[in-house]
PDB file of C-alpha atoms in Angstrom:
ATOM      1  CA  MET A 693     -75.371  59.624-111.137  1.00 43.00           C
ATOM      2  CA  ALA A 694     -74.809  63.336-111.433  1.00 44.00           C
ATOM      3  CA  CYS A 695     -75.893  65.432-114.347  1.00 43.00           C
ATOM      4  CA  ASP A 696     -73.180  66.694-116.668  1.00 45.00           C
ATOM      5  CA  ASP A 697     -74.105  69.493-119.032  1.00 44.00           C
ATOM      6  CA  ARG A 698     -70.805  69.178-120.865  1.00 42.00           C
ATOM      7  CA  ASP A 699     -71.889  65.888-122.460  1.00 43.00           C
ATOM      8  CA  THR A 700     -74.653  67.612-124.399  1.00 39.00           C
ATOM      9  CA  PRO A 701     -73.519  71.115-125.244  1.00 39.00           C
ATOM     10  CA  GLU A 702     -76.219  71.558-127.893  1.00 41.00           C
ATOM     11  CA  LEU A 703     -79.008  71.055-125.290  1.00 38.00           C
ATOM     12  CA  PRO A 704     -78.151  73.221-122.315  1.00 41.00           C
ATOM     13  CA  ALA A 705     -81.444  72.404-120.552  1.00 41.00           C
ATOM     14  CA  THR A 706     -80.904  68.597-120.649  1.00 40.00           C
ATOM     15  CA  CYS A 707     -80.872  66.729-117.341  1.00 43.00           C
ATOM     16  CA  CYS A 708     -80.174  63.006-117.038  1.00 43.00           C
ATOM     17  CA  CYS A 709     -81.374  62.440-113.506  1.00 43.00           C
ATOM     18  CA  GLY A 710     -84.766  61.817-111.940  1.00 44.00           C
ATOM     19  CA  ASP A 711     -87.896  60.533-113.688  1.00 42.00           C
ATOM     20  CA  ASN A 712     -87.236  62.632-116.782  1.00 43.00           C
ATOM     21  CA  GLY A 713     -83.660  61.553-117.293  1.00 42.00           C
ATOM     22  CA  GLY A 714     -82.341  62.283-120.761  1.00 42.00           C
ATOM     23  CA  ILE A 715     -85.340  64.473-121.765  1.00 40.00           C
ATOM     24  CA  ALA A 716     -84.350  67.889-123.036  1.00 41.00           C
ATOM     25  CA  ARG A 717     -86.365  70.951-122.014  1.00 42.00           C
ATOM     26  CA  ALA A 718     -85.221  73.580-124.451  1.00 41.00           C
ATOM     27  CA  ASP A 719     -88.385  75.687-123.868  1.00 40.00           C
ATOM     28  CA  PRO A 720     -89.353  75.463-120.202  1.00 41.00           C
ATOM     29  CA  ILE A 721     -92.987  76.360-119.379  1.00 38.00           C
ATOM     30  CA  PRO A 722     -93.201  79.491-117.210  1.00 42.00           C
ATOM     31  CA  HIS A 723     -94.835  79.123-113.820  1.00 42.00           C
ATOM     32  CA  PHE A 724     -97.538  81.647-112.928  1.00 42.00           C
ATOM     33  CA  SER A 725     -98.110  80.711-109.301  1.00 43.00           C
ATOM     34  CA  ALA A 726     -98.945  84.268-108.283  1.00 41.00           C
ATOM     35  CA  MET A 727    -101.631  84.687-110.912  1.00 44.00           C
ATOM     36  CA  TYR A 728    -103.228  81.239-111.190  1.00 51.00           C
ATOM     37  CA  SER A 729    -106.542  80.112-109.771  1.00 69.00           C
ATOM     38  CA  ARG A 730    -109.340  77.751-110.764  1.00 82.00           C
ATOM     39  CA  LEU A 731    -111.534  79.031-113.554  1.00 89.00           C
ATOM     40  CA  PRO A 732    -115.185  78.455-112.591  1.00 88.00           C
ATOM     41  CA  SER A 733    -117.430  76.483-114.876  1.00 91.00           C
ATOM     42  CA  THR A 734    -119.448  78.230-117.555  1.00 91.00           C
ATOM     43  CA  TYR A 735    -122.685  77.575-115.670  1.00 91.00           C
ATOM     44  CA  GLU A 736    -121.272  79.223-112.539  1.00 92.00           C
ATOM     45  CA  LEU A 737    -120.230  82.251-114.581  1.00 92.00           C
ATOM     46  CA  LEU A 738    -123.689  82.530-116.149  1.00 91.00           C
ATOM     47  CA  GLU A 739    -125.299  82.221-112.725  1.00 92.00           C
ATOM     48  CA  ALA A 740    -123.007  84.984-111.424  1.00 90.00           C
ATOM     49  CA  LEU A 741    -124.124  87.252-114.271  1.00 90.00           C
ATOM     50  CA  ALA A 742    -127.789  86.452-113.645  1.00 87.00           C
ATOM     51  CA  ALA A 743    -127.587  87.096-109.886  1.00 81.00           C
ATOM     52  CA  VAL A 744    -128.577  90.458-108.443  1.00 65.00           C
ATOM     53  CA  PRO A 745    -125.981  92.017-106.107  1.00 61.00           C
ATOM     54  CA  ALA A 746    -127.051  92.230-102.477  1.00 53.00           C
ATOM     55  CA  PRO A 747    -126.150  95.912-101.971  1.00 46.00           C
ATOM     56  CA  ALA A 748    -128.117  98.066-104.360  1.00 46.00           C
ATOM     57  CA  PRO A 749    -125.736 100.135-106.509  1.00 44.00           C
ATOM     58  CA  VAL A 750    -128.219 103.010-106.641  1.00 45.00           C
ATOM     59  CA  PRO A 751    -130.366 104.471-103.859  1.00 46.00           C
ATOM     60  CA  ALA A 752    -134.052 103.691-103.762  1.00 46.00           C
ATOM     61  CA  SER A 753    -134.909 107.330-104.510  1.00 44.00           C
ATOM     62  CA  ALA A 754    -133.125 107.059-107.853  1.00 42.00           C
ATOM     63  CA  SER A 755    -135.042 103.976-108.963  1.00 45.00           C
ATOM     64  CA  ALA A 756    -136.607 104.420-112.380  1.00 42.00           C
ATOM     65  CA  VAL A 757    -139.450 102.068-111.628  1.00 43.00           C
ATOM     66  CA  GLY A 758    -140.841 104.280-108.892  1.00 45.00           C
ATOM     67  CA  ALA A 759    -143.131 101.563-107.492  1.00 44.00           C
ATOM     68  CA  THR A 760    -143.445 100.579-103.844  1.00 52.00           C
ATOM     69  CA  PRO A 761    -143.033  96.911-102.889  1.00 72.00           C
ATOM     70  CA  TRP A 762    -146.762  96.228-102.420  1.00 80.00           C
ATOM     71  CA  PRO A 763    -147.752  97.052-106.016  1.00 79.00           C
ATOM     72  CA  GLN A 764    -144.954  94.801-107.207  1.00 82.00           C
ATOM     73  CA  ARG A 765    -146.157  91.953-105.006  1.00 87.00           C
ATOM     74  CA  ALA A 766    -149.738  92.547-106.110  1.00 89.00           C
ATOM     75  CA  GLY A 767    -148.651  92.572-109.751  1.00 88.00           C
ATOM     76  CA  ARG A 768    -146.851  89.255-109.326  1.00 90.00           C
ATOM     77  CA  ALA A 769    -149.888  87.783-107.564  1.00 93.00           C
ATOM     78  CA  PHE A 770    -152.225  88.924-110.341  1.00 93.00           C
ATOM     79  CA  TRP A 771    -149.857  87.541-112.984  1.00 91.00           C
ATOM     80  CA  LEU A 772    -149.716  84.189-111.184  1.00 94.00           C
ATOM     81  CA  GLY A 773    -153.517  84.220-110.992  1.00 93.00           C
ATOM     82  CA  PHE A 774    -153.687  84.917-114.728  1.00 93.00           C
ATOM     83  CA  VAL A 775    -151.430  81.947-115.502  1.00 91.00           C
ATOM     84  CA  VAL A 776    -153.400  79.608-113.222  1.00 94.00           C
ATOM     85  CA  THR A 777    -156.804  80.664-114.531  1.00 93.00           C
ATOM     86  CA  LEU A 778    -155.617  80.520-118.128  1.00 90.00           C
ATOM     87  CA  VAL A 779    -154.379  76.951-117.674  1.00 92.00           C
ATOM     88  CA  ALA A 780    -157.674  76.043-115.997  1.00 93.00           C
ATOM     89  CA  THR A 781    -159.600  77.627-118.871  1.00 92.00           C
ATOM     90  CA  LEU A 782    -157.648  75.674-121.467  1.00 90.00           C
ATOM     91  CA  ILE A 783    -158.185  72.422-119.572  1.00 93.00           C
ATOM     92  CA  ALA A 784    -161.920  73.107-119.225  1.00 91.00           C
ATOM     93  CA  ALA A 785    -162.247  74.015-122.911  1.00 90.00           C
ATOM     94  CA  ALA A 786    -160.391  70.861-123.945  1.00 90.00           C
ATOM     95  CA  GLY A 787    -162.700  68.819-121.706  1.00 91.00           C
ATOM     96  CA  LEU A 788    -165.753  70.376-123.325  1.00 89.00           C
ATOM     97  CA  VAL A 789    -164.407  69.618-126.799  1.00 87.00           C
ATOM     98  CA  VAL A 790    -163.706  65.993-125.913  1.00 89.00           C
ATOM     99  CA  TRP A 791    -167.096  65.627-124.201  1.00 90.00           C
ATOM    100  CA  ARG A 792    -169.027  67.058-127.150  1.00 86.00           C
ATOM    101  CA  LEU A 793    -167.069  66.012-130.245  1.00 85.00           C
ATOM    102  CA  VAL A 794    -165.444  62.746-129.177  1.00 84.00           C
ATOM    103  CA  LEU A 795    -167.898  61.256-126.691  1.00 87.00           C
ATOM    104  CA  LYS A 796    -170.940  62.789-128.453  1.00 86.00           C
ATOM    105  CA  HIS A 797    -172.630  63.869-125.195  1.00 88.00           C
ATOM    106  CA  PRO A 798    -174.640  67.071-124.788  1.00 89.00           C
ATOM    107  CA  LEU A 799    -173.009  69.879-122.854  1.00 87.00           C
ATOM    108  CA  ALA A 800    -174.407  70.915-119.504  1.00 89.00           C
ATOM    109  CA  PRO A 801    -175.148  74.659-119.211  1.00 90.00           C
ATOM    110  CA  TRP A 802    -173.127  74.945-115.988  1.00 94.00           C
ATOM    111  CA  SER A 803    -169.981  73.642-117.723  1.00 91.00           C
ATOM    112  CA  ILE A 804    -170.203  76.335-120.388  1.00 90.00           C
ATOM    113  CA  ARG A 805    -170.798  79.017-117.731  1.00 94.00           C
ATOM    114  CA  LEU A 806    -167.819  77.725-115.730  1.00 93.00           C
ATOM    115  CA  THR A 807    -165.525  77.947-118.746  1.00 91.00           C
ATOM    116  CA  GLU A 808    -166.733  81.456-119.501  1.00 92.00           C
ATOM    117  CA  ALA A 809    -166.217  82.495-115.862  1.00 94.00           C
ATOM    118  CA  LEU A 810    -162.649  81.159-115.910  1.00 93.00           C
ATOM    119  CA  LEU A 811    -161.963  83.057-119.132  1.00 91.00           C
ATOM    120  CA  VAL A 812    -163.322  86.302-117.691  1.00 93.00           C
ATOM    121  CA  LEU A 813    -161.329  85.778-114.487  1.00 95.00           C
ATOM    122  CA  SER A 814    -158.102  85.239-116.418  1.00 92.00           C
ATOM    123  CA  ALA A 815    -158.735  88.411-118.435  1.00 93.00           C
ATOM    124  CA  ALA A 816    -159.419  90.350-115.214  1.00 94.00           C
ATOM    125  CA  CYS A 817    -156.167  89.084-113.630  1.00 94.00           C
ATOM    126  CA  TYR A 818    -154.247  90.047-116.750  1.00 92.00           C
ATOM    127  CA  ALA A 819    -155.736  93.561-116.751  1.00 93.00           C
ATOM    128  CA  ALA A 820    -155.060  93.971-113.021  1.00 93.00           C
ATOM    129  CA  SER A 821    -151.455  92.866-113.479  1.00 91.00           C
ATOM    130  CA  GLY A 822    -151.057  95.464-116.225  1.00 89.00           C
ATOM    131  CA  LEU A 823    -152.555  98.175-114.016  1.00 91.00           C
ATOM    132  CA  MET A 824    -150.153  97.321-111.184  1.00 89.00           C
ATOM    133  CA  ARG A 825    -147.220  97.764-113.568  1.00 88.00           C
ATOM    134  CA  LEU A 826    -148.626 100.902-115.163  1.00 88.00           C
ATOM    135  CA  PRO A 827    -146.854 103.416-112.832  1.00 86.00           C
ATOM    136  CA  GLY A 828    -143.489 101.841-113.573  1.00 84.00           C
ATOM    137  CA  VAL A 829    -144.157 101.845-117.311  1.00 85.00           C
ATOM    138  CA  LEU A 830    -145.220 105.499-117.182  1.00 89.00           C
ATOM    139  CA  ALA A 831    -142.078 106.387-115.203  1.00 88.00           C
ATOM    140  CA  ILE A 832    -139.943 104.653-117.842  1.00 89.00           C
ATOM    141  CA  LEU A 833    -141.746 106.491-120.647  1.00 90.00           C
ATOM    142  CA  ARG A 834    -141.308 109.852-118.882  1.00 92.00           C
ATOM    143  CA  ASN A 835    -137.566 109.406-118.422  1.00 92.00           C
ATOM    144  CA  PRO A 836    -136.224 106.478-120.472  1.00 92.00           C
ATOM    145  CA  LEU A 837    -132.602 107.632-120.140  1.00 93.00           C
ATOM    146  CA  ARG A 838    -132.786 107.449-116.347  1.00 92.00           C
ATOM    147  CA  TRP A 839    -134.184 103.915-116.486  1.00 89.00           C
ATOM    148  CA  GLN A 840    -131.484 102.896-118.958  1.00 91.00           C
ATOM    149  CA  ALA A 841    -128.787 104.376-116.715  1.00 93.00           C
ATOM    150  CA  VAL A 842    -130.099 102.418-113.717  1.00 91.00           C
ATOM    151  CA  GLN A 843    -130.075  99.192-115.726  1.00 89.00           C
ATOM    152  CA  MET A 844    -126.524  99.907-116.920  1.00 92.00           C
ATOM    153  CA  ASP A 845    -125.405 100.528-113.327  1.00 93.00           C
ATOM    154  CA  LEU A 846    -126.951  97.226-112.227  1.00 90.00           C
ATOM    155  CA  ASP A 847    -125.252  95.350-115.064  1.00 90.00           C
ATOM    156  CA  SER A 848    -121.952  97.080-114.340  1.00 92.00           C
ATOM    157  CA  ALA A 849    -122.126  96.148-110.652  1.00 92.00           C
ATOM    158  CA  ILE A 850    -122.728  92.490-111.513  1.00 92.00           C
ATOM    159  CA  GLU A 851    -119.981  92.424-114.149  1.00 92.00           C
ATOM    160  CA  ASN A 852    -117.494  94.186-111.844  1.00 92.00           C
ATOM    161  CA  ALA A 853    -118.138  91.577-109.147  1.00 91.00           C
ATOM    162  CA  LEU A 854    -117.434  88.825-111.679  1.00 91.00           C
ATOM    163  CA  LEU A 855    -114.287  90.628-112.881  1.00 92.00           C
ATOM    164  CA  ARG A 856    -112.972  90.741-109.311  1.00 91.00           C
ATOM    165  CA  ARG A 857    -113.701  87.034-109.004  1.00 90.00           C
ATOM    166  CA  LEU A 858    -111.693  86.360-112.171  1.00 91.00           C
ATOM    167  CA  GLY A 859    -108.792  88.547-111.080  1.00 89.00           C
ATOM    168  CA  ARG A 860    -106.376  85.650-110.413  1.00 86.00           C
ATOM    169  CA  ILE A 861    -107.124  83.645-113.552  1.00 91.00           C
ATOM    170  CA  HIS A 862    -104.417  83.453-116.186  1.00 91.00           C
ATOM    171  CA  PRO A 863    -105.279  85.419-119.370  1.00 93.00           C
ATOM    172  CA  LEU A 864    -104.714  82.373-121.583  1.00 93.00           C
ATOM    173  CA  GLN A 865    -107.365  80.447-119.673  1.00 93.00           C
ATOM    174  CA  LEU A 866    -109.818  83.312-119.994  1.00 94.00           C
ATOM    175  CA  GLN A 867    -109.145  83.672-123.706  1.00 94.00           C
ATOM    176  CA  ALA A 868    -109.639  79.947-124.260  1.00 94.00           C
ATOM    177  CA  ARG A 869    -112.961  79.975-122.390  1.00 95.00           C
ATOM    178  CA  GLN A 870    -114.028  83.122-124.268  1.00 95.00           C
ATOM    179  CA  ARG A 871    -113.398  81.413-127.600  1.00 96.00           C
ATOM    180  CA  ARG A 872    -115.474  78.404-126.535  1.00 95.00           C
ATOM    181  CA  VAL A 873    -118.310  80.635-125.372  1.00 95.00           C
ATOM    182  CA  ALA A 874    -118.176  82.554-128.670  1.00 95.00           C
ATOM    183  CA  LEU A 875    -118.380  79.240-130.547  1.00 95.00           C
ATOM    184  CA  GLN A 876    -121.454  78.189-128.563  1.00 94.00           C
ATOM    185  CA  LEU A 877    -122.964  81.613-129.209  1.00 94.00           C
ATOM    186  CA  ARG A 878    -122.529  81.226-132.970  1.00 95.00           C
ATOM    187  CA  LEU A 879    -124.044  77.725-132.822  1.00 94.00           C
ATOM    188  CA  TRP A 880    -127.110  78.912-130.889  1.00 92.00           C
ATOM    189  CA  GLU A 881    -127.685  81.898-133.149  1.00 91.00           C
ATOM    190  CA  GLY A 882    -127.232  79.820-136.295  1.00 91.00           C
ATOM    191  CA  MET A 883    -129.668  77.190-135.030  1.00 91.00           C
ATOM    192  CA  ALA A 884    -132.261  79.819-134.096  1.00 89.00           C
ATOM    193  CA  ARG A 885    -132.012  81.503-137.498  1.00 88.00           C
ATOM    194  CA  THR A 886    -132.224  78.174-139.322  1.00 89.00           C
ATOM    195  CA  VAL A 887    -135.281  76.940-137.412  1.00 87.00           C
ATOM    196  CA  GLY A 888    -137.032  80.297-137.698  1.00 82.00           C
ATOM    197  CA  LEU A 889    -136.362  80.423-141.428  1.00 84.00           C
ATOM    198  CA  LEU A 890    -137.636  76.875-141.943  1.00 84.00           C
ATOM    199  CA  LEU A 891    -140.809  77.619-139.977  1.00 81.00           C
ATOM    200  CA  ALA A 892    -141.395  80.763-142.008  1.00 77.00           C
ATOM    201  CA  LEU A 893    -140.706  79.127-145.394  1.00 80.00           C
ATOM    202  CA  ALA A 894    -142.599  75.852-144.851  1.00 76.00           C
ATOM    203  CA  PRO A 895    -146.056  77.288-145.700  1.00 72.00           C
ATOM    204  CA  ALA A 896    -144.574  79.173-148.665  1.00 73.00           C
ATOM    205  CA  ALA A 897    -143.089  75.890-149.927  1.00 75.00           C
ATOM    206  CA  LEU A 898    -146.500  74.254-149.544  1.00 70.00           C
ATOM    207  CA  VAL A 899    -148.111  77.039-151.589  1.00 68.00           C
ATOM    208  CA  LEU A 900    -145.428  76.611-154.272  1.00 73.00           C
ATOM    209  CA  VAL A 901    -146.017  72.859-154.416  1.00 69.00           C
ATOM    210  CA  SER A 902    -149.774  73.392-154.647  1.00 66.00           C
ATOM    211  CA  GLY A 903    -149.188  75.771-157.549  1.00 65.00           C
ATOM    212  CA  LEU A 904    -147.055  73.239-159.426  1.00 66.00           C
ATOM    213  CA  HIS A 905    -149.188  70.215-158.528  1.00 62.00           C
ATOM    214  CA  PRO A 906    -152.826  71.084-157.716  1.00 65.00           C
ATOM    215  CA  LEU A 907    -153.965  69.556-154.442  1.00 60.00           C
ATOM    216  CA  PRO A 908    -157.435  68.115-153.837  1.00 61.00           C
ATOM    217  CA  HIS A 909    -159.866  70.693-152.486  1.00 61.00           C
ATOM    218  CA  GLN A 910    -157.322  73.439-153.130  1.00 59.00           C
ATOM    219  CA  ALA A 911    -159.960  76.168-153.333  1.00 61.00           C
ATOM    220  CA  GLN A 912    -161.172  75.386-149.821  1.00 62.00           C
ATOM    221  CA  MET A 913    -157.612  75.312-148.457  1.00 65.00           C
ATOM    222  CA  LYS A 914    -156.721  78.953-149.106  1.00 66.00           C
ATOM    223  CA  GLY A 915    -157.956  80.184-145.758  1.00 69.00           C
ATOM    224  CA  SER A 916    -156.283  77.295-143.945  1.00 70.00           C
ATOM    225  CA  LEU A 917    -152.987  78.019-145.713  1.00 71.00           C
ATOM    226  CA  LEU A 918    -153.149  81.673-144.695  1.00 73.00           C
ATOM    227  CA  TRP A 919    -153.802  80.745-141.093  1.00 75.00           C
ATOM    228  CA  LEU A 920    -151.012  78.167-141.202  1.00 74.00           C
ATOM    229  CA  TYR A 921    -148.585  80.709-142.618  1.00 76.00           C
ATOM    230  CA  ALA A 922    -149.474  83.251-139.918  1.00 77.00           C
ATOM    231  CA  VAL A 923    -149.111  80.655-137.149  1.00 77.00           C
ATOM    232  CA  MET A 924    -145.774  79.386-138.462  1.00 79.00           C
ATOM    233  CA  VAL A 925    -144.365  82.909-138.788  1.00 79.00           C
ATOM    234  CA  VAL A 926    -145.441  83.749-135.243  1.00 80.00           C
ATOM    235  CA  VAL A 927    -144.007  80.490-133.900  1.00 81.00           C
ATOM    236  CA  GLY A 928    -140.713  81.036-135.731  1.00 81.00           C
ATOM    237  CA  ALA A 929    -140.399  84.613-134.459  1.00 83.00           C
ATOM    238  CA  ALA A 930    -141.264  83.533-130.905  1.00 84.00           C
ATOM    239  CA  PHE A 931    -138.691  80.724-131.035  1.00 86.00           C
ATOM    240  CA  TYR A 932    -135.967  83.063-132.291  1.00 87.00           C
ATOM    241  CA  LEU A 933    -136.811  85.642-129.611  1.00 87.00           C
ATOM    242  CA  TYR A 934    -136.799  82.966-126.896  1.00 88.00           C
ATOM    243  CA  VAL A 935    -133.388  81.630-127.957  1.00 89.00           C
ATOM    244  CA  HIS A 936    -132.007  85.174-128.198  1.00 88.00           C
ATOM    245  CA  VAL A 937    -133.191  86.152-124.715  1.00 88.00           C
ATOM    246  CA  GLN A 938    -132.491  82.876-122.902  1.00 90.00           C
ATOM    247  CA  CYS A 939    -129.297  81.707-124.654  1.00 90.00           C
ATOM    248  CA  SER A 940    -127.662  84.205-127.013  1.00 92.00           C
ATOM    249  CA  ARG A 941    -127.842  87.278-124.771  1.00 91.00           C
ATOM    250  CA  PRO A 942    -126.282  85.634-121.652  1.00 92.00           C
ATOM    251  CA  LEU A 943    -123.564  83.983-123.747  1.00 94.00           C
ATOM    252  CA  ARG A 944    -122.757  87.250-125.522  1.00 94.00           C
ATOM    253  CA  ARG A 945    -122.532  89.054-122.181  1.00 94.00           C
ATOM    254  CA  LEU A 946    -120.324  86.335-120.703  1.00 94.00           C
ATOM    255  CA  SER A 947    -118.033  86.440-123.740  1.00 94.00           C
ATOM    256  CA  HIS A 948    -117.643  90.210-123.308  1.00 94.00           C
ATOM    257  CA  VAL A 949    -116.814  89.858-119.589  1.00 95.00           C
ATOM    258  CA  LEU A 950    -114.269  87.096-120.248  1.00 95.00           C
ATOM    259  CA  ALA A 951    -112.561  89.222-122.908  1.00 94.00           C
ATOM    260  CA  GLU A 952    -112.388  92.179-120.510  1.00 94.00           C
ATOM    261  CA  ALA A 953    -111.024  89.998-117.709  1.00 94.00           C
ATOM    262  CA  ALA A 954    -108.347  88.532-120.001  1.00 93.00           C
ATOM    263  CA  GLU A 955    -107.263  91.992-121.109  1.00 94.00           C
ATOM    264  CA  ILE A 956    -107.146  93.366-117.556  1.00 93.00           C
ATOM    265  CA  ASN A 957    -105.242  90.369-116.192  1.00 92.00           C
ATOM    266  CA  ALA A 958    -102.743  90.476-119.074  1.00 92.00           C
ATOM    267  CA  ARG A 959    -102.000  94.149-118.449  1.00 91.00           C
ATOM    268  CA  LEU A 960    -101.695  93.635-114.700  1.00 89.00           C
ATOM    269  CA  GLY A 961     -99.382  90.676-115.248  1.00 85.00           C
ATOM    270  CA  ALA A 962     -97.180  92.691-117.574  1.00 88.00           C
ATOM    271  CA  LYS A 963     -97.111  95.540-115.057  1.00 86.00           C
ATOM    272  CA  ARG A 964     -96.041  93.177-112.225  1.00 82.00           C
ATOM    273  CA  ALA A 965     -93.363  91.587-114.386  1.00 79.00           C
ATOM    274  CA  GLY A 966     -91.898  94.978-115.229  1.00 70.00           C
ATOM    275  CA  PRO A 967     -90.045  95.916-118.405  1.00 65.00           C
ATOM    276  CA  ALA A 968     -88.425  93.001-120.216  1.00 54.00           C
ATOM    277  CA  PRO A 969     -84.609  92.976-120.131  1.00 57.00           C
ATOM    278  CA  SER A 970     -82.994  94.185-123.335  1.00 56.00           C
ATOM    279  CA  THR A 971     -81.278  91.515-125.437  1.00 57.00           C
ATOM    280  CA  GLU A 972     -79.474  93.958-127.738  1.00 59.00           C
ATOM    281  CA  PRO A 973     -75.648  93.942-127.420  1.00 61.00           C
ATOM    282  CA  ALA A 974     -74.063  96.933-125.781  1.00 56.00           C
ATOM    283  CA  PRO A 975     -72.428  99.397-128.149  1.00 60.00           C
ATOM    284  CA  ALA A 976     -68.690  99.033-128.515  1.00 58.00           C
ATOM    285  CA  GLN A 977     -66.595 101.628-126.713  1.00 54.00           C
TER     286      GLN A 977
END
């Protein structure tokens, strides 16, 4: 049965044949075959931003760190040694505490000497790791603008590579993903602020409650409350800093790159499409 547009003059886009017979399409969806591609997942985009480009964007002579590879390897080795010896020291100290306070056995002199040796070794590894990084830190302090420029060039190279990868994605897709990333960013930042504030205010709330309702042995608890307050403030600040560095900063950077890619693709699409035809009637002669 053939389609007849004269039967439905009010719906010029109506077709009565095929699987969609009788369904009017007054506003057909445009097809962007030349500009459409699969948008990678958010994890892939974050991994692309975290990856270091293979070709260095700046020559080695312009590096702000100014350290040869062997001090860097030595610094990493010393830092790994510090972590290992510190964990061993904590385990040995916990064993001594359990052996003396829980099991009620006397401590052997060699166990105390071993714990002290592990502690000294961890401190030595930490100091050596700092000394290996000292030339780079001094170079940064001598010329901080140069180091900042190198970091900006590295970030720009990574972001430009991701922008080229997103060059065939439709702007509406990029804008939708950018809004979702911005929502996750607000959720992470709000959670970090809330948890940090609760950790910082919990000891203050305990002090307020002890002032309203005196606690048993309150005079002996002042020092413990001060220590608790200091520990909670440090833990809250460390948690907020960790969330900011590990979650908020990558999401904020990804949101910025997605917004730039959407803007660039929209302008390129408009440039390919050319000027829109004028719908104004021609002036009467």
